[in-house]
């Protein structure tokens, strides 16, 4: 597994790093990466920055990768008018809205 960090969910930086990574073989196997997971937060709660979800969905589709969205502080899918099916894995918390312990992870399978 290889990890790259992108500052404040910068979609352009994400695409650049993803493109570079796909051109390089995995140091472990020597083969190209075939499964890429993009992990982003909907809203950065300390700054209030909202992720540009349509840009990340476009990148996900272009590079046939998976998109994991942390929706703990937000509702960015609805905010941007995106289709929830374009997000492969969505997670959130129940502690804020339901005053309960736990959370959820949702996906298509």
Short mmCIF file of N, CA and C in Angstrom, two decimals:
data_model
loop_
_atom_site.label_atom_id
_atom_site.label_comp_id
_atom_site.label_asym_id
_atom_site.label_seq_id
_atom_site.Cartn_x
_atom_site.Cartn_y
_atom_site.Cartn_z
N UNK A 1 0.84 -1.18 0.00
CA UNK A 1 0.00 0.00 0.00
C UNK A 1 0.88 1.24 0.00
N UNK A 2 0.52 2.19 -0.82
CA UNK A 2 1.23 3.46 -0.90
C UNK A 2 0.25 4.56 -0.52
N UNK A 3 0.75 5.58 0.13
CA UNK A 3 -0.12 6.68 0.59
C UNK A 3 0.43 8.01 0.11
N UNK A 4 -0.45 8.87 -0.39
CA UNK A 4 -0.09 10.22 -0.77
C UNK A 4 -1.06 11.17 -0.10
N UNK A 5 -0.56 12.26 0.40
CA UNK A 5 -1.42 13.25 1.06
C UNK A 5 -1.65 14.41 0.11
N UNK A 6 -2.88 14.91 0.15
CA UNK A 6 -3.22 16.08 -0.66
C UNK A 6 -3.68 17.18 0.29
N UNK A 7 -3.17 18.38 0.11
CA UNK A 7 -3.52 19.47 1.03
C UNK A 7 -4.96 19.94 0.85
N UNK A 8 -5.70 19.98 1.95
CA UNK A 8 -7.07 20.52 1.96
C UNK A 8 -7.93 20.05 0.79
N UNK A 9 -7.85 18.78 0.49
CA UNK A 9 -8.65 18.19 -0.60
C UNK A 9 -8.50 18.96 -1.91
N UNK A 10 -7.28 19.24 -2.29
CA UNK A 10 -6.97 19.93 -3.53
C UNK A 10 -7.09 18.94 -4.69
N UNK A 11 -8.14 19.06 -5.48
CA UNK A 11 -8.42 18.10 -6.55
C UNK A 11 -7.32 18.09 -7.61
N UNK A 12 -6.76 19.25 -7.94
CA UNK A 12 -5.69 19.30 -8.95
C UNK A 12 -4.45 18.57 -8.46
N UNK A 13 -4.10 18.76 -7.20
CA UNK A 13 -2.95 18.06 -6.63
C UNK A 13 -3.21 16.56 -6.56
N UNK A 14 -4.43 16.19 -6.23
CA UNK A 14 -4.80 14.78 -6.19
C UNK A 14 -4.63 14.13 -7.56
N UNK A 15 -5.12 14.79 -8.59
CA UNK A 15 -5.01 14.22 -9.93
C UNK A 15 -3.55 14.12 -10.36
N UNK A 16 -2.76 15.12 -10.04
CA UNK A 16 -1.33 15.10 -10.39
C UNK A 16 -0.63 13.92 -9.71
N UNK A 17 -0.87 13.74 -8.43
CA UNK A 17 -0.23 12.64 -7.69
C UNK A 17 -0.75 11.29 -8.17
N UNK A 18 -2.02 11.21 -8.47
CA UNK A 18 -2.61 9.97 -8.95
C UNK A 18 -2.03 9.60 -10.32
N UNK A 19 -1.93 10.57 -11.20
CA UNK A 19 -1.37 10.33 -12.53
C UNK A 19 0.09 9.86 -12.43
N UNK A 20 0.88 10.53 -11.58
CA UNK A 20 2.27 10.14 -11.39
C UNK A 20 2.38 8.74 -10.79
N UNK A 21 1.51 8.44 -9.84
CA UNK A 21 1.55 7.12 -9.19
C UNK A 21 1.20 6.01 -10.17
N UNK A 22 0.26 6.27 -11.05
CA UNK A 22 -0.15 5.24 -12.01
C UNK A 22 0.90 5.00 -13.08
N UNK A 23 1.80 5.97 -13.26
CA UNK A 23 2.90 5.80 -14.22
C UNK A 23 4.07 5.01 -13.63
N UNK A 24 4.13 4.95 -12.31
CA UNK A 24 5.22 4.26 -11.62
C UNK A 24 4.73 2.91 -11.12
N UNK A 25 5.58 1.89 -11.19
CA UNK A 25 5.17 0.60 -10.63
C UNK A 25 5.20 0.62 -9.10
N UNK A 26 4.44 -0.25 -8.51
CA UNK A 26 4.45 -0.40 -7.06
C UNK A 26 5.82 -0.89 -6.62
N UNK A 27 6.43 -0.26 -5.61
CA UNK A 27 7.74 -0.72 -5.15
C UNK A 27 7.69 -2.14 -4.59
N UNK A 28 6.54 -2.54 -4.12
CA UNK A 28 6.40 -3.86 -3.51
C UNK A 28 6.28 -4.97 -4.56
N UNK A 29 5.47 -4.73 -5.60
CA UNK A 29 5.21 -5.79 -6.58
C UNK A 29 5.89 -5.56 -7.93
N UNK A 30 6.26 -4.32 -8.20
CA UNK A 30 6.84 -4.00 -9.50
C UNK A 30 5.80 -3.85 -10.59
N UNK A 31 4.53 -3.99 -10.23
CA UNK A 31 3.43 -3.87 -11.20
C UNK A 31 2.71 -2.54 -10.98
N UNK A 32 1.99 -2.07 -12.00
CA UNK A 32 1.21 -0.83 -11.82
C UNK A 32 0.12 -1.02 -10.76
N UNK A 33 -0.23 0.07 -10.13
CA UNK A 33 -1.31 0.03 -9.15
C UNK A 33 -2.63 -0.26 -9.88
N UNK A 34 -3.42 -1.17 -9.34
CA UNK A 34 -4.70 -1.47 -9.99
C UNK A 34 -5.89 -1.12 -9.12
N UNK A 35 -5.67 -0.79 -7.86
CA UNK A 35 -6.75 -0.37 -6.98
C UNK A 35 -6.30 0.89 -6.25
N UNK A 36 -7.00 1.97 -6.51
CA UNK A 36 -6.67 3.25 -5.88
C UNK A 36 -7.90 3.74 -5.14
N UNK A 37 -7.70 4.13 -3.89
CA UNK A 37 -8.77 4.65 -3.05
C UNK A 37 -8.46 6.10 -2.72
N UNK A 38 -9.35 6.99 -3.11
CA UNK A 38 -9.22 8.41 -2.78
C UNK A 38 -10.08 8.65 -1.55
N UNK A 39 -9.47 9.15 -0.48
CA UNK A 39 -10.16 9.38 0.79
C UNK A 39 -10.21 10.89 1.03
N UNK A 40 -11.43 11.42 1.17
CA UNK A 40 -11.59 12.86 1.40
C UNK A 40 -12.63 13.11 2.49
N UNK A 41 -12.53 14.29 3.09
CA UNK A 41 -13.53 14.74 4.06
C UNK A 41 -14.50 15.68 3.35
N UNK A 42 -15.76 15.63 3.72
CA UNK A 42 -16.75 16.53 3.13
C UNK A 42 -16.51 17.97 3.53
N UNK A 43 -16.33 18.18 4.82
CA UNK A 43 -16.04 19.51 5.36
C UNK A 43 -14.92 19.38 6.37
N UNK A 44 -13.93 20.24 6.25
CA UNK A 44 -12.88 20.31 7.26
C UNK A 44 -13.44 21.17 8.39
N UNK A 45 -13.78 20.53 9.49
CA UNK A 45 -14.56 21.20 10.55
C UNK A 45 -13.83 22.37 11.19
N UNK A 46 -12.53 22.34 11.25
CA UNK A 46 -11.81 23.44 11.90
C UNK A 46 -11.80 24.70 11.04
N UNK A 47 -11.74 24.54 9.71
CA UNK A 47 -11.70 25.69 8.81
C UNK A 47 -13.05 25.97 8.16
N UNK A 48 -13.89 24.95 8.08
CA UNK A 48 -15.16 25.09 7.39
C UNK A 48 -15.04 24.98 5.88
N UNK A 49 -13.90 24.48 5.40
CA UNK A 49 -13.68 24.32 3.97
C UNK A 49 -14.52 23.17 3.44
N UNK A 50 -15.25 23.41 2.37
CA UNK A 50 -16.09 22.39 1.74
C UNK A 50 -15.34 21.81 0.55
N UNK A 51 -15.28 20.49 0.49
CA UNK A 51 -14.57 19.81 -0.60
C UNK A 51 -15.31 20.02 -1.92
N UNK A 52 -14.56 20.13 -3.00
CA UNK A 52 -15.15 20.23 -4.34
C UNK A 52 -15.45 18.81 -4.81
N UNK A 53 -16.56 18.27 -4.35
CA UNK A 53 -16.91 16.88 -4.62
C UNK A 53 -17.04 16.57 -6.11
N UNK A 54 -17.67 17.43 -6.92
CA UNK A 54 -17.75 17.10 -8.35
C UNK A 54 -16.38 16.89 -9.00
N UNK A 55 -15.37 17.65 -8.57
CA UNK A 55 -14.02 17.49 -9.12
C UNK A 55 -13.45 16.12 -8.76
N UNK A 56 -13.66 15.68 -7.52
CA UNK A 56 -13.14 14.38 -7.11
C UNK A 56 -13.91 13.23 -7.76
N UNK A 57 -15.19 13.41 -7.98
CA UNK A 57 -15.96 12.38 -8.69
C UNK A 57 -15.45 12.25 -10.13
N UNK A 58 -15.14 13.38 -10.75
CA UNK A 58 -14.59 13.36 -12.10
C UNK A 58 -13.25 12.63 -12.15
N UNK A 59 -12.38 12.89 -11.18
CA UNK A 59 -11.08 12.21 -11.10
C UNK A 59 -11.27 10.72 -10.88
N UNK A 60 -12.16 10.38 -9.99
CA UNK A 60 -12.44 8.96 -9.69
C UNK A 60 -12.85 8.23 -10.95
N UNK A 61 -13.73 8.83 -11.72
CA UNK A 61 -14.21 8.19 -12.95
C UNK A 61 -13.11 8.12 -14.01
N UNK A 62 -12.36 9.19 -14.13
CA UNK A 62 -11.30 9.26 -15.15
C UNK A 62 -10.23 8.19 -14.93
N UNK A 63 -9.87 7.95 -13.67
CA UNK A 63 -8.79 7.02 -13.36
C UNK A 63 -9.29 5.68 -12.82
N UNK A 64 -10.60 5.47 -12.90
CA UNK A 64 -11.22 4.21 -12.45
C UNK A 64 -10.77 3.84 -11.03
N UNK A 65 -10.86 4.79 -10.15
CA UNK A 65 -10.49 4.57 -8.76
C UNK A 65 -11.75 4.56 -7.90
N UNK A 66 -11.56 4.39 -6.62
CA UNK A 66 -12.67 4.36 -5.67
C UNK A 66 -12.64 5.64 -4.84
N UNK A 67 -13.81 6.11 -4.43
CA UNK A 67 -13.92 7.34 -3.65
C UNK A 67 -14.55 7.04 -2.29
N UNK A 68 -13.83 7.40 -1.23
CA UNK A 68 -14.28 7.24 0.16
C UNK A 68 -14.52 8.65 0.70
N UNK A 69 -15.73 8.93 1.14
CA UNK A 69 -16.10 10.27 1.61
C UNK A 69 -16.48 10.23 3.08
N UNK A 70 -15.79 11.03 3.89
CA UNK A 70 -16.12 11.18 5.31
C UNK A 70 -17.16 12.29 5.41
N UNK A 71 -18.38 11.91 5.72
CA UNK A 71 -19.50 12.86 5.81
C UNK A 71 -19.85 13.20 7.26
N UNK A 72 -18.91 13.05 8.18
CA UNK A 72 -19.20 13.26 9.60
C UNK A 72 -19.72 14.67 9.90
N UNK A 73 -19.25 15.66 9.18
CA UNK A 73 -19.63 17.05 9.48
C UNK A 73 -20.47 17.69 8.38
N UNK A 74 -20.97 16.90 7.45
CA UNK A 74 -21.51 17.58 6.27
C UNK A 74 -22.70 16.87 5.64
N UNK A 75 -22.93 17.25 4.44
CA UNK A 75 -23.94 16.71 3.56
C UNK A 75 -23.57 17.18 2.17
N UNK A 76 -22.28 17.06 1.84
CA UNK A 76 -21.77 17.65 0.61
C UNK A 76 -22.32 17.00 -0.65
N UNK A 77 -22.75 15.76 -0.57
CA UNK A 77 -23.34 15.13 -1.76
C UNK A 77 -24.58 15.92 -2.17
N UNK A 78 -25.42 16.24 -1.21
CA UNK A 78 -26.63 17.02 -1.49
C UNK A 78 -26.28 18.48 -1.79
N UNK A 79 -25.31 19.02 -1.08
CA UNK A 79 -24.89 20.41 -1.28
C UNK A 79 -24.50 20.66 -2.74
N UNK A 80 -23.73 19.73 -3.31
CA UNK A 80 -23.27 19.87 -4.69
C UNK A 80 -24.27 19.31 -5.70
N UNK A 81 -25.32 18.65 -5.23
CA UNK A 81 -26.29 18.05 -6.15
C UNK A 81 -25.73 16.83 -6.88
N UNK A 82 -24.81 16.13 -6.23
CA UNK A 82 -24.19 14.94 -6.84
C UNK A 82 -25.05 13.70 -6.59
N UNK A 83 -24.80 12.68 -7.35
CA UNK A 83 -25.46 11.40 -7.16
C UNK A 83 -24.67 10.61 -6.12
N UNK A 84 -25.33 10.17 -5.07
CA UNK A 84 -24.66 9.42 -4.01
C UNK A 84 -24.03 8.13 -4.53
N UNK A 85 -24.52 7.60 -5.64
CA UNK A 85 -23.95 6.38 -6.22
C UNK A 85 -22.55 6.61 -6.78
N UNK A 86 -22.17 7.87 -6.99
CA UNK A 86 -20.82 8.18 -7.47
C UNK A 86 -19.78 8.12 -6.35
N UNK A 87 -20.24 8.02 -5.12
CA UNK A 87 -19.35 7.87 -3.97
C UNK A 87 -19.38 6.39 -3.58
N UNK A 88 -18.25 5.73 -3.67
CA UNK A 88 -18.21 4.28 -3.44
C UNK A 88 -18.41 3.91 -1.98
N UNK A 89 -17.78 4.67 -1.09
CA UNK A 89 -17.90 4.40 0.34
C UNK A 89 -18.15 5.73 1.04
N UNK A 90 -19.20 5.78 1.85
CA UNK A 90 -19.53 6.98 2.59
C UNK A 90 -19.63 6.62 4.07
N UNK A 91 -19.02 7.44 4.91
CA UNK A 91 -19.10 7.18 6.34
C UNK A 91 -19.50 8.45 7.07
N UNK A 92 -20.06 8.24 8.23
CA UNK A 92 -20.46 9.37 9.07
C UNK A 92 -20.58 8.94 10.51
N UNK A 93 -20.96 9.86 11.32
CA UNK A 93 -21.08 9.60 12.75
C UNK A 93 -22.52 9.77 13.20
N UNK A 94 -22.87 9.06 14.23
CA UNK A 94 -24.20 9.22 14.82
C UNK A 94 -24.14 10.07 16.09
N UNK A 95 -22.94 10.42 16.52
CA UNK A 95 -22.79 11.15 17.78
C UNK A 95 -23.30 12.59 17.68
N UNK A 96 -23.23 13.19 16.53
CA UNK A 96 -23.63 14.59 16.40
C UNK A 96 -25.13 14.74 16.17
N UNK A 97 -25.68 13.99 15.24
CA UNK A 97 -27.09 14.18 14.89
C UNK A 97 -28.05 13.40 15.77
N UNK A 98 -27.61 12.26 16.29
CA UNK A 98 -28.50 11.42 17.09
C UNK A 98 -28.11 11.36 18.57
N UNK A 99 -27.06 12.06 18.95
CA UNK A 99 -26.56 12.02 20.33
C UNK A 99 -26.38 10.58 20.80
N UNK A 100 -25.80 9.79 19.94
CA UNK A 100 -25.59 8.37 20.23
C UNK A 100 -24.14 8.00 19.94
N UNK A 101 -23.75 6.84 20.34
CA UNK A 101 -22.41 6.34 20.05
C UNK A 101 -22.44 5.59 18.73
N UNK A 102 -21.34 5.65 18.01
CA UNK A 102 -21.23 4.87 16.79
C UNK A 102 -21.27 5.69 15.53
N UNK A 103 -21.32 5.00 14.43
CA UNK A 103 -21.33 5.65 13.13
C UNK A 103 -21.82 4.68 12.08
N UNK A 104 -21.63 5.04 10.85
CA UNK A 104 -22.07 4.18 9.76
C UNK A 104 -21.06 4.22 8.62
N UNK A 105 -21.03 3.18 7.86
CA UNK A 105 -20.28 3.12 6.61
C UNK A 105 -21.24 2.53 5.58
N UNK A 106 -21.42 3.23 4.49
CA UNK A 106 -22.33 2.76 3.46
C UNK A 106 -21.64 2.66 2.12
N UNK A 107 -22.10 1.73 1.33
CA UNK A 107 -21.58 1.54 -0.02
C UNK A 107 -22.59 0.79 -0.85
N UNK A 108 -22.21 0.45 -2.05
CA UNK A 108 -23.14 -0.25 -2.94
C UNK A 108 -23.14 -1.75 -2.73
N UNK A 109 -22.11 -2.29 -2.11
CA UNK A 109 -22.04 -3.74 -1.90
C UNK A 109 -21.78 -4.05 -0.44
#
